[in-house]
mmCIF file of N, CA and C in Angstrom:
data_model
loop_
_atom_site.group_PDB
_atom_site.id
_atom_site.type_symbol
_atom_site.label_atom_id
_atom_site.label_comp_id
_atom_site.label_asym_id
_atom_site.label_seq_id
_atom_site.Cartn_x
_atom_site.Cartn_y
_atom_site.Cartn_z
ATOM 1 N N MET C 12 -255.210 58.122 102.507
ATOM 2 C CA MET C 12 -255.189 56.835 101.837
ATOM 3 C C MET C 12 -255.702 55.736 102.751
ATOM 4 N N THR C 13 -255.277 55.746 103.996
ATOM 5 C CA THR C 13 -255.719 54.726 104.942
ATOM 6 C C THR C 13 -257.225 54.804 105.163
ATOM 7 N N ASP C 14 -257.762 56.024 105.289
ATOM 8 C CA ASP C 14 -259.209 56.171 105.457
ATOM 9 C C ASP C 14 -259.956 55.626 104.255
ATOM 10 N N GLU C 15 -259.427 55.880 103.055
ATOM 11 C CA GLU C 15 -260.084 55.386 101.848
ATOM 12 C C GLU C 15 -260.069 53.860 101.812
ATOM 13 N N LEU C 16 -258.959 53.247 102.166
ATOM 14 C CA LEU C 16 -258.884 51.792 102.202
ATOM 15 C C LEU C 16 -259.835 51.219 103.241
ATOM 16 N N ARG C 17 -259.934 51.868 104.393
ATOM 17 C CA ARG C 17 -260.826 51.389 105.428
ATOM 18 C C ARG C 17 -262.275 51.438 104.956
ATOM 19 N N LYS C 18 -262.666 52.505 104.263
ATOM 20 C CA LYS C 18 -264.027 52.613 103.756
ATOM 21 C C LYS C 18 -264.337 51.474 102.801
ATOM 22 N N LYS C 19 -263.361 51.083 101.980
ATOM 23 C CA LYS C 19 -263.578 49.995 101.036
ATOM 24 C C LYS C 19 -263.781 48.667 101.754
ATOM 25 N N ASP C 20 -263.171 48.522 102.922
ATOM 26 C CA ASP C 20 -263.268 47.271 103.655
ATOM 27 C C ASP C 20 -264.500 47.183 104.553
ATOM 28 N N GLU C 21 -265.105 48.323 104.851
ATOM 29 C CA GLU C 21 -266.270 48.322 105.731
ATOM 30 C C GLU C 21 -267.482 47.776 104.989
ATOM 31 N N PRO C 22 -268.155 46.791 105.564
ATOM 32 C CA PRO C 22 -269.339 46.257 104.892
ATOM 33 C C PRO C 22 -270.485 47.272 104.918
ATOM 34 N N ILE C 23 -271.276 47.252 103.881
ATOM 35 C CA ILE C 23 -272.467 48.089 103.823
ATOM 36 C C ILE C 23 -273.640 47.209 104.221
ATOM 37 N N LYS C 24 -274.385 47.669 105.192
ATOM 38 C CA LYS C 24 -275.512 46.897 105.706
ATOM 39 C C LYS C 24 -276.812 47.610 105.385
ATOM 40 N N VAL C 25 -277.850 46.820 105.130
ATOM 41 C CA VAL C 25 -279.173 47.370 104.860
ATOM 42 C C VAL C 25 -280.183 46.702 105.772
ATOM 43 N N GLN C 26 -281.155 47.463 106.160
ATOM 44 C CA GLN C 26 -282.264 46.943 106.961
ATOM 45 C C GLN C 26 -283.390 46.566 106.008
ATOM 46 N N LEU C 27 -283.750 45.299 106.011
ATOM 47 C CA LEU C 27 -284.874 44.800 105.223
ATOM 48 C C LEU C 27 -285.809 44.082 106.170
ATOM 49 N N GLY C 28 -287.013 44.588 106.288
ATOM 50 C CA GLY C 28 -287.922 44.020 107.271
ATOM 51 C C GLY C 28 -287.348 44.249 108.656
ATOM 52 N N SER C 29 -287.316 43.220 109.460
ATOM 53 C CA SER C 29 -286.815 43.354 110.829
ATOM 54 C C SER C 29 -285.356 42.915 110.967
ATOM 55 N N ARG C 30 -284.698 42.644 109.869
ATOM 56 C CA ARG C 30 -283.341 42.097 109.912
ATOM 57 C C ARG C 30 -282.357 42.985 109.149
ATOM 58 N N GLU C 31 -281.123 42.971 109.610
ATOM 59 C CA GLU C 31 -280.066 43.689 108.924
ATOM 60 C C GLU C 31 -279.272 42.702 108.065
ATOM 61 N N TYR C 32 -279.002 43.091 106.825
ATOM 62 C CA TYR C 32 -278.269 42.262 105.878
ATOM 63 C C TYR C 32 -277.009 42.988 105.432
ATOM 64 N N GLU C 33 -275.952 42.229 105.193
ATOM 65 C CA GLU C 33 -274.691 42.791 104.711
ATOM 66 C C GLU C 33 -274.604 42.604 103.201
ATOM 67 N N LEU C 34 -274.416 43.713 102.487
ATOM 68 C CA LEU C 34 -274.304 43.645 101.039
ATOM 69 C C LEU C 34 -272.920 43.138 100.650
ATOM 70 N N SER C 35 -272.878 42.376 99.589
ATOM 71 C CA SER C 35 -271.616 41.888 99.048
ATOM 72 C C SER C 35 -270.842 43.058 98.460
ATOM 73 N N PRO C 36 -269.523 43.030 98.582
ATOM 74 C CA PRO C 36 -268.751 44.053 97.865
ATOM 75 C C PRO C 36 -268.904 43.825 96.361
ATOM 76 N N LEU C 37 -268.670 44.858 95.613
ATOM 77 C CA LEU C 37 -268.744 44.743 94.159
ATOM 78 C C LEU C 37 -267.753 43.686 93.689
ATOM 79 N N ASN C 38 -268.259 42.738 92.903
ATOM 80 C CA ASN C 38 -267.406 41.680 92.372
ATOM 81 C C ASN C 38 -267.931 41.278 90.992
ATOM 82 N N ALA C 39 -267.261 40.341 90.372
ATOM 83 C CA ALA C 39 -267.639 39.933 89.015
ATOM 84 C C ALA C 39 -269.057 39.373 88.953
ATOM 85 N N ASN C 40 -269.513 38.701 90.013
ATOM 86 C CA ASN C 40 -270.878 38.167 90.022
ATOM 87 C C ASN C 40 -271.904 39.290 89.943
ATOM 88 N N VAL C 41 -271.687 40.352 90.702
ATOM 89 C CA VAL C 41 -272.603 41.497 90.703
ATOM 90 C C VAL C 41 -272.574 42.182 89.338
ATOM 91 N N LEU C 42 -271.379 42.391 88.806
ATOM 92 C CA LEU C 42 -271.257 43.027 87.495
ATOM 93 C C LEU C 42 -271.948 42.202 86.410
ATOM 94 N N ALA C 43 -271.722 40.896 86.429
ATOM 95 C CA ALA C 43 -272.338 40.015 85.432
ATOM 96 C C ALA C 43 -273.854 39.993 85.579
ATOM 97 N N HIS C 44 -274.338 40.004 86.817
ATOM 98 C CA HIS C 44 -275.786 40.017 87.038
ATOM 99 C C HIS C 44 -276.398 41.273 86.415
ATOM 100 N N CYS C 45 -275.773 42.416 86.636
ATOM 101 C CA CYS C 45 -276.291 43.667 86.059
ATOM 102 C C CYS C 45 -276.280 43.603 84.532
ATOM 103 N N GLU C 46 -275.193 43.102 83.972
ATOM 104 C CA GLU C 46 -275.119 42.990 82.520
ATOM 105 C C GLU C 46 -276.181 42.038 81.978
ATOM 106 N N ASP C 47 -276.360 40.890 82.639
ATOM 107 C CA ASP C 47 -277.358 39.911 82.191
ATOM 108 C C ASP C 47 -278.785 40.434 82.373
ATOM 109 N N GLU C 48 -279.034 41.036 83.515
ATOM 110 C CA GLU C 48 -280.383 41.491 83.856
ATOM 111 C C GLU C 48 -280.822 42.703 83.029
ATOM 112 N N PHE C 49 -279.921 43.655 82.863
ATOM 113 C CA PHE C 49 -280.286 44.926 82.235
ATOM 114 C C PHE C 49 -279.727 45.093 80.830
ATOM 115 N N GLY C 50 -278.786 44.241 80.432
ATOM 116 C CA GLY C 50 -278.118 44.445 79.166
ATOM 117 C C GLY C 50 -277.199 45.651 79.198
ATOM 118 N N GLU C 51 -276.871 46.098 80.396
ATOM 119 C CA GLU C 51 -276.043 47.290 80.613
ATOM 120 C C GLU C 51 -275.112 47.026 81.785
ATOM 121 N N GLY C 52 -274.056 47.839 81.904
ATOM 122 C CA GLY C 52 -273.162 47.758 83.050
ATOM 123 C C GLY C 52 -273.675 48.611 84.196
ATOM 124 N N VAL C 53 -272.984 48.564 85.322
ATOM 125 C CA VAL C 53 -273.419 49.323 86.502
ATOM 126 C C VAL C 53 -273.364 50.819 86.283
ATOM 127 N N ASP C 54 -272.612 51.276 85.286
ATOM 128 C CA ASP C 54 -272.563 52.702 85.016
ATOM 129 C C ASP C 54 -273.900 53.245 84.505
ATOM 130 N N LYS C 55 -274.796 52.367 84.094
ATOM 131 C CA LYS C 55 -276.117 52.779 83.602
ATOM 132 C C LYS C 55 -277.188 52.734 84.697
ATOM 133 N N VAL C 56 -276.786 52.424 85.920
ATOM 134 C CA VAL C 56 -277.754 52.319 87.017
ATOM 135 C C VAL C 56 -278.589 53.587 87.207
ATOM 136 N N PRO C 57 -278.016 54.801 87.138
ATOM 137 C CA PRO C 57 -278.855 55.992 87.325
ATOM 138 C C PRO C 57 -280.016 56.071 86.330
ATOM 139 N N GLN C 58 -279.728 55.804 85.067
ATOM 140 C CA GLN C 58 -280.787 55.840 84.064
ATOM 141 C C GLN C 58 -281.818 54.733 84.311
ATOM 142 N N LEU C 59 -281.333 53.571 84.684
ATOM 143 C CA LEU C 59 -282.246 52.455 84.950
ATOM 144 C C LEU C 59 -283.133 52.734 86.159
ATOM 145 N N LEU C 60 -282.540 53.323 87.200
ATOM 146 C CA LEU C 60 -283.333 53.643 88.388
ATOM 147 C C LEU C 60 -284.379 54.711 88.091
ATOM 148 N N SER C 61 -284.104 55.617 87.176
ATOM 149 C CA SER C 61 -285.093 56.645 86.862
ATOM 150 C C SER C 61 -286.202 56.101 85.963
ATOM 151 N N LYS C 62 -285.881 55.121 85.117
ATOM 152 C CA LYS C 62 -286.883 54.549 84.216
ATOM 153 C C LYS C 62 -287.735 53.477 84.890
ATOM 154 N N ARG C 63 -287.081 52.607 85.638
ATOM 155 C CA ARG C 63 -287.746 51.455 86.279
ATOM 156 C C ARG C 63 -287.222 51.324 87.700
ATOM 157 N N PRO C 64 -287.610 52.245 88.585
ATOM 158 C CA PRO C 64 -286.961 52.325 89.896
ATOM 159 C C PRO C 64 -287.053 51.051 90.746
ATOM 160 N N HIS C 65 -288.221 50.480 90.865
ATOM 161 C CA HIS C 65 -288.366 49.364 91.804
ATOM 162 C C HIS C 65 -287.840 48.050 91.248
ATOM 163 N N SER C 66 -288.061 47.776 89.981
ATOM 164 C CA SER C 66 -287.519 46.525 89.425
ATOM 165 C C SER C 66 -285.994 46.589 89.358
ATOM 166 N N THR C 67 -285.449 47.775 89.068
ATOM 167 C CA THR C 67 -283.999 47.929 89.045
ATOM 168 C C THR C 67 -283.410 47.759 90.438
ATOM 169 N N LEU C 68 -283.993 48.430 91.420
ATOM 170 C CA LEU C 68 -283.494 48.307 92.792
ATOM 171 C C LEU C 68 -283.587 46.868 93.277
ATOM 172 N N LEU C 69 -284.693 46.214 92.998
ATOM 173 C CA LEU C 69 -284.862 44.820 93.419
ATOM 174 C C LEU C 69 -283.779 43.930 92.798
ATOM 175 N N SER C 70 -283.491 44.127 91.531
ATOM 176 C CA SER C 70 -282.449 43.333 90.872
ATOM 177 C C SER C 70 -281.069 43.619 91.443
ATOM 178 N N ILE C 71 -280.790 44.882 91.727
ATOM 179 C CA ILE C 71 -279.492 45.241 92.302
ATOM 180 C C ILE C 71 -279.345 44.668 93.701
ATOM 181 N N LEU C 72 -280.387 44.790 94.523
ATOM 182 C CA LEU C 72 -280.332 44.215 95.875
ATOM 183 C C LEU C 72 -280.131 42.707 95.805
ATOM 184 N N TYR C 73 -280.830 42.071 94.898
ATOM 185 C CA TYR C 73 -280.690 40.628 94.732
ATOM 186 C C TYR C 73 -279.229 40.269 94.414
ATOM 187 N N ALA C 74 -278.633 40.999 93.470
ATOM 188 C CA ALA C 74 -277.235 40.736 93.097
ATOM 189 C C ALA C 74 -276.293 40.970 94.270
ATOM 190 N N LEU C 75 -276.550 42.020 95.045
ATOM 191 C CA LEU C 75 -275.671 42.368 96.168
ATOM 192 C C LEU C 75 -275.864 41.475 97.391
ATOM 193 N N LEU C 76 -276.969 40.761 97.453
ATOM 194 C CA LEU C 76 -277.237 39.892 98.606
ATOM 195 C C LEU C 76 -276.926 38.418 98.336
ATOM 196 N N GLN C 77 -276.813 38.029 97.084
ATOM 197 C CA GLN C 77 -276.675 36.613 96.746
ATOM 198 C C GLN C 77 -275.444 35.934 97.306
ATOM 199 N N ASP C 78 -274.306 36.601 97.353
ATOM 200 C CA ASP C 78 -273.102 35.955 97.890
ATOM 201 C C ASP C 78 -273.260 35.600 99.360
ATOM 202 N N ASN C 79 -273.877 36.486 100.118
ATOM 203 C CA ASN C 79 -274.004 36.269 101.563
ATOM 204 C C ASN C 79 -275.287 35.551 101.970
ATOM 205 N N TYR C 80 -276.319 35.619 101.137
ATOM 206 C CA TYR C 80 -277.625 35.038 101.483
ATOM 207 C C TYR C 80 -278.213 34.320 100.269
ATOM 208 N N PRO C 81 -277.601 33.233 99.841
ATOM 209 C CA PRO C 81 -278.075 32.553 98.624
ATOM 210 C C PRO C 81 -279.486 31.985 98.757
ATOM 211 N N GLU C 82 -279.959 31.860 99.973
ATOM 212 C CA GLU C 82 -281.310 31.326 100.183
ATOM 213 C C GLU C 82 -282.402 32.345 99.851
ATOM 214 N N LEU C 83 -282.049 33.633 99.736
ATOM 215 C CA LEU C 83 -283.038 34.669 99.438
ATOM 216 C C LEU C 83 -283.340 34.715 97.944
ATOM 217 N N SER C 84 -284.604 34.632 97.612
ATOM 218 C CA SER C 84 -285.007 34.807 96.215
ATOM 219 C C SER C 84 -285.304 36.285 95.972
ATOM 220 N N LYS C 85 -285.439 36.644 94.730
ATOM 221 C CA LYS C 85 -285.792 38.017 94.400
ATOM 222 C C LYS C 85 -287.173 38.353 94.987
ATOM 223 N N ALA C 86 -288.076 37.397 94.958
ATOM 224 C CA ALA C 86 -289.410 37.610 95.538
ATOM 225 C C ALA C 86 -289.321 37.829 97.050
ATOM 226 N N ASP C 87 -288.448 37.089 97.720
ATOM 227 C CA ASP C 87 -288.259 37.286 99.165
ATOM 228 C C ASP C 87 -287.807 38.709 99.451
ATOM 229 N N ILE C 88 -286.834 39.174 98.696
ATOM 230 C CA ILE C 88 -286.304 40.520 98.901
ATOM 231 C C ILE C 88 -287.395 41.555 98.637
ATOM 232 N N GLY C 89 -288.160 41.350 97.594
ATOM 233 C CA GLY C 89 -289.250 42.273 97.269
ATOM 234 C C GLY C 89 -290.285 42.387 98.375
ATOM 235 N N ARG C 90 -290.522 41.304 99.083
ATOM 236 C CA ARG C 90 -291.478 41.339 100.193
ATOM 237 C C ARG C 90 -290.905 42.019 101.438
ATOM 238 N N LEU C 91 -289.589 42.129 101.513
ATOM 239 C CA LEU C 91 -288.949 42.680 102.709
ATOM 240 C C LEU C 91 -288.845 44.199 102.725
ATOM 241 N N TYR C 92 -289.011 44.846 101.583
ATOM 242 C CA TYR C 92 -288.927 46.303 101.613
ATOM 243 C C TYR C 92 -290.193 46.934 101.060
ATOM 244 N N SER C 93 -290.509 48.101 101.603
ATOM 245 C CA SER C 93 -291.700 48.823 101.167
ATOM 246 C C SER C 93 -291.290 49.991 100.284
ATOM 247 N N ILE C 94 -292.245 50.574 99.626
ATOM 248 C CA ILE C 94 -291.994 51.727 98.760
ATOM 249 C C ILE C 94 -291.352 52.855 99.551
ATOM 250 N N ASP C 95 -291.712 52.992 100.814
ATOM 251 C CA ASP C 95 -291.128 54.037 101.662
ATOM 252 C C ASP C 95 -289.626 53.840 101.874
ATOM 253 N N ASP C 96 -289.129 52.630 101.679
ATOM 254 C CA ASP C 96 -287.707 52.328 101.872
ATOM 255 C C ASP C 96 -286.868 52.621 100.632
ATOM 256 N N TYR C 97 -287.496 52.982 99.526
ATOM 257 C CA TYR C 97 -286.794 53.108 98.248
ATOM 258 C C TYR C 97 -285.591 54.054 98.308
ATOM 259 N N GLU C 98 -285.782 55.264 98.791
ATOM 260 C CA GLU C 98 -284.693 56.253 98.807
ATOM 261 C C GLU C 98 -283.496 55.742 99.597
ATOM 262 N N ARG C 99 -283.748 55.236 100.778
ATOM 263 C CA ARG C 99 -282.672 54.736 101.646
ATOM 264 C C ARG C 99 -281.949 53.562 100.994
ATOM 265 N N LEU C 100 -282.708 52.604 100.500
ATOM 266 C CA LEU C 100 -282.105 51.398 99.927
ATOM 267 C C LEU C 100 -281.380 51.682 98.619
ATOM 268 N N SER C 101 -281.929 52.563 97.799
ATOM 269 C CA SER C 101 -281.242 52.861 96.542
ATOM 270 C C SER C 101 -279.913 53.557 96.819
ATOM 271 N N GLY C 102 -279.875 54.426 97.815
ATOM 272 C CA GLY C 102 -278.622 55.077 98.194
ATOM 273 C C GLY C 102 -277.591 54.089 98.694
ATOM 274 N N GLN C 103 -278.028 53.134 99.519
ATOM 275 C CA GLN C 103 -277.105 52.131 100.039
ATOM 276 C C GLN C 103 -276.615 51.202 98.926
ATOM 277 N N ALA C 104 -277.509 50.846 98.008
ATOM 278 C CA ALA C 104 -277.118 49.968 96.899
ATOM 279 C C ALA C 104 -276.112 50.675 95.990
ATOM 280 N N VAL C 105 -276.361 51.940 95.698
ATOM 281 C CA VAL C 105 -275.431 52.700 94.860
ATOM 282 C C VAL C 105 -274.076 52.811 95.558
ATOM 283 N N LYS C 106 -274.086 53.030 96.861
ATOM 284 C CA LYS C 106 -272.827 53.104 97.613
ATOM 285 C C LYS C 106 -272.058 51.790 97.485
ATOM 286 N N ALA C 107 -272.748 50.664 97.606
ATOM 287 C CA ALA C 107 -272.088 49.359 97.478
ATOM 288 C C ALA C 107 -271.510 49.165 96.079
ATOM 289 N N LEU C 108 -272.198 49.676 95.073
ATOM 290 C CA LEU C 108 -271.721 49.538 93.701
ATOM 291 C C LEU C 108 -270.536 50.448 93.394
ATOM 292 N N THR C 109 -270.433 51.568 94.092
ATOM 293 C CA THR C 109 -269.421 52.561 93.731
ATOM 294 C C THR C 109 -268.112 52.453 94.492
ATOM 295 N N ILE C 110 -268.032 51.682 95.525
ATOM 296 C CA ILE C 110 -266.838 51.649 96.369
ATOM 297 C C ILE C 110 -265.573 51.385 95.570
ATOM 298 N N ASN C 111 -265.611 50.491 94.629
ATOM 299 C CA ASN C 111 -264.397 50.135 93.884
ATOM 300 C C ASN C 111 -264.395 50.612 92.436
ATOM 301 N N LEU C 112 -265.281 51.529 92.089
ATOM 302 C CA LEU C 112 -265.351 51.998 90.709
ATOM 303 C C LEU C 112 -264.482 53.219 90.483
ATOM 304 N N SER C 113 -264.251 53.534 89.235
ATOM 305 C CA SER C 113 -263.469 54.717 88.876
ATOM 306 C C SER C 113 -264.213 55.989 89.286
ATOM 307 N N ASP C 114 -263.495 57.087 89.376
ATOM 308 C CA ASP C 114 -264.090 58.362 89.770
ATOM 309 C C ASP C 114 -265.183 58.807 88.802
ATOM 310 N N ASN C 115 -265.004 58.641 87.493
ATOM 311 C CA ASN C 115 -266.021 59.049 86.523
ATOM 312 C C ASN C 115 -267.305 58.253 86.687
ATOM 313 N N THR C 116 -267.167 56.959 86.894
ATOM 314 C CA THR C 116 -268.347 56.122 87.088
ATOM 315 C C THR C 116 -269.032 56.474 88.399
ATOM 316 N N LYS C 117 -268.258 56.759 89.445
ATOM 317 C CA LYS C 117 -268.834 57.167 90.729
ATOM 318 C C LYS C 117 -269.655 58.435 90.574
ATOM 319 N N LYS C 118 -269.159 59.401 89.841
ATOM 320 C CA LYS C 118 -269.878 60.664 89.643
ATOM 321 C C LYS C 118 -271.238 60.412 89.007
ATOM 322 N N ALA C 119 -271.292 59.548 88.013
ATOM 323 C CA ALA C 119 -272.550 59.244 87.349
ATOM 324 C C ALA C 119 -273.516 58.539 88.292
ATOM 325 N N LEU C 120 -273.017 57.596 89.063
ATOM 326 C CA LEU C 120 -273.879 56.839 89.968
ATOM 327 C C LEU C 120 -274.332 57.677 91.158
ATOM 328 N N ASN C 121 -273.508 58.594 91.638
ATOM 329 C CA ASN C 121 -273.871 59.397 92.795
ATOM 330 C C ASN C 121 -275.027 60.343 92.537
ATOM 331 N N LYS C 122 -275.390 60.548 91.296
ATOM 332 C CA LYS C 122 -276.521 61.421 90.970
ATOM 333 C C LYS C 122 -277.835 60.872 91.494
ATOM 334 N N VAL C 123 -277.911 59.566 91.783
ATOM 335 C CA VAL C 123 -279.160 58.978 92.272
ATOM 336 C C VAL C 123 -279.238 58.953 93.785
ATOM 337 N N GLU C 124 -278.152 59.299 94.468
ATOM 338 C CA GLU C 124 -278.167 59.268 95.945
ATOM 339 C C GLU C 124 -278.929 60.440 96.496
#
């Protein structure tokens, strides 16, 4: 139990360009952004990533970075990562989304890691 709680408290960091950024923990802002942007909840991320991988990842990264880096626009984030970074970043984004979700939702999201 203690290990699980510690994992939830550990920030998830991503390398974008030459800088490391800390992703926001899953919160209502991130959930609302996904609903507004995609018309779906975070449980639909696997399907969205398979249909529209880069626009979906960019939107998710934007939502996860906004609390800590409000100065970053979606265009800024898009310029910071290359296509070669997709696998790594999508895995980190999914991890950030799943930390506080139910086990069933985690199983669905982990299919994209």
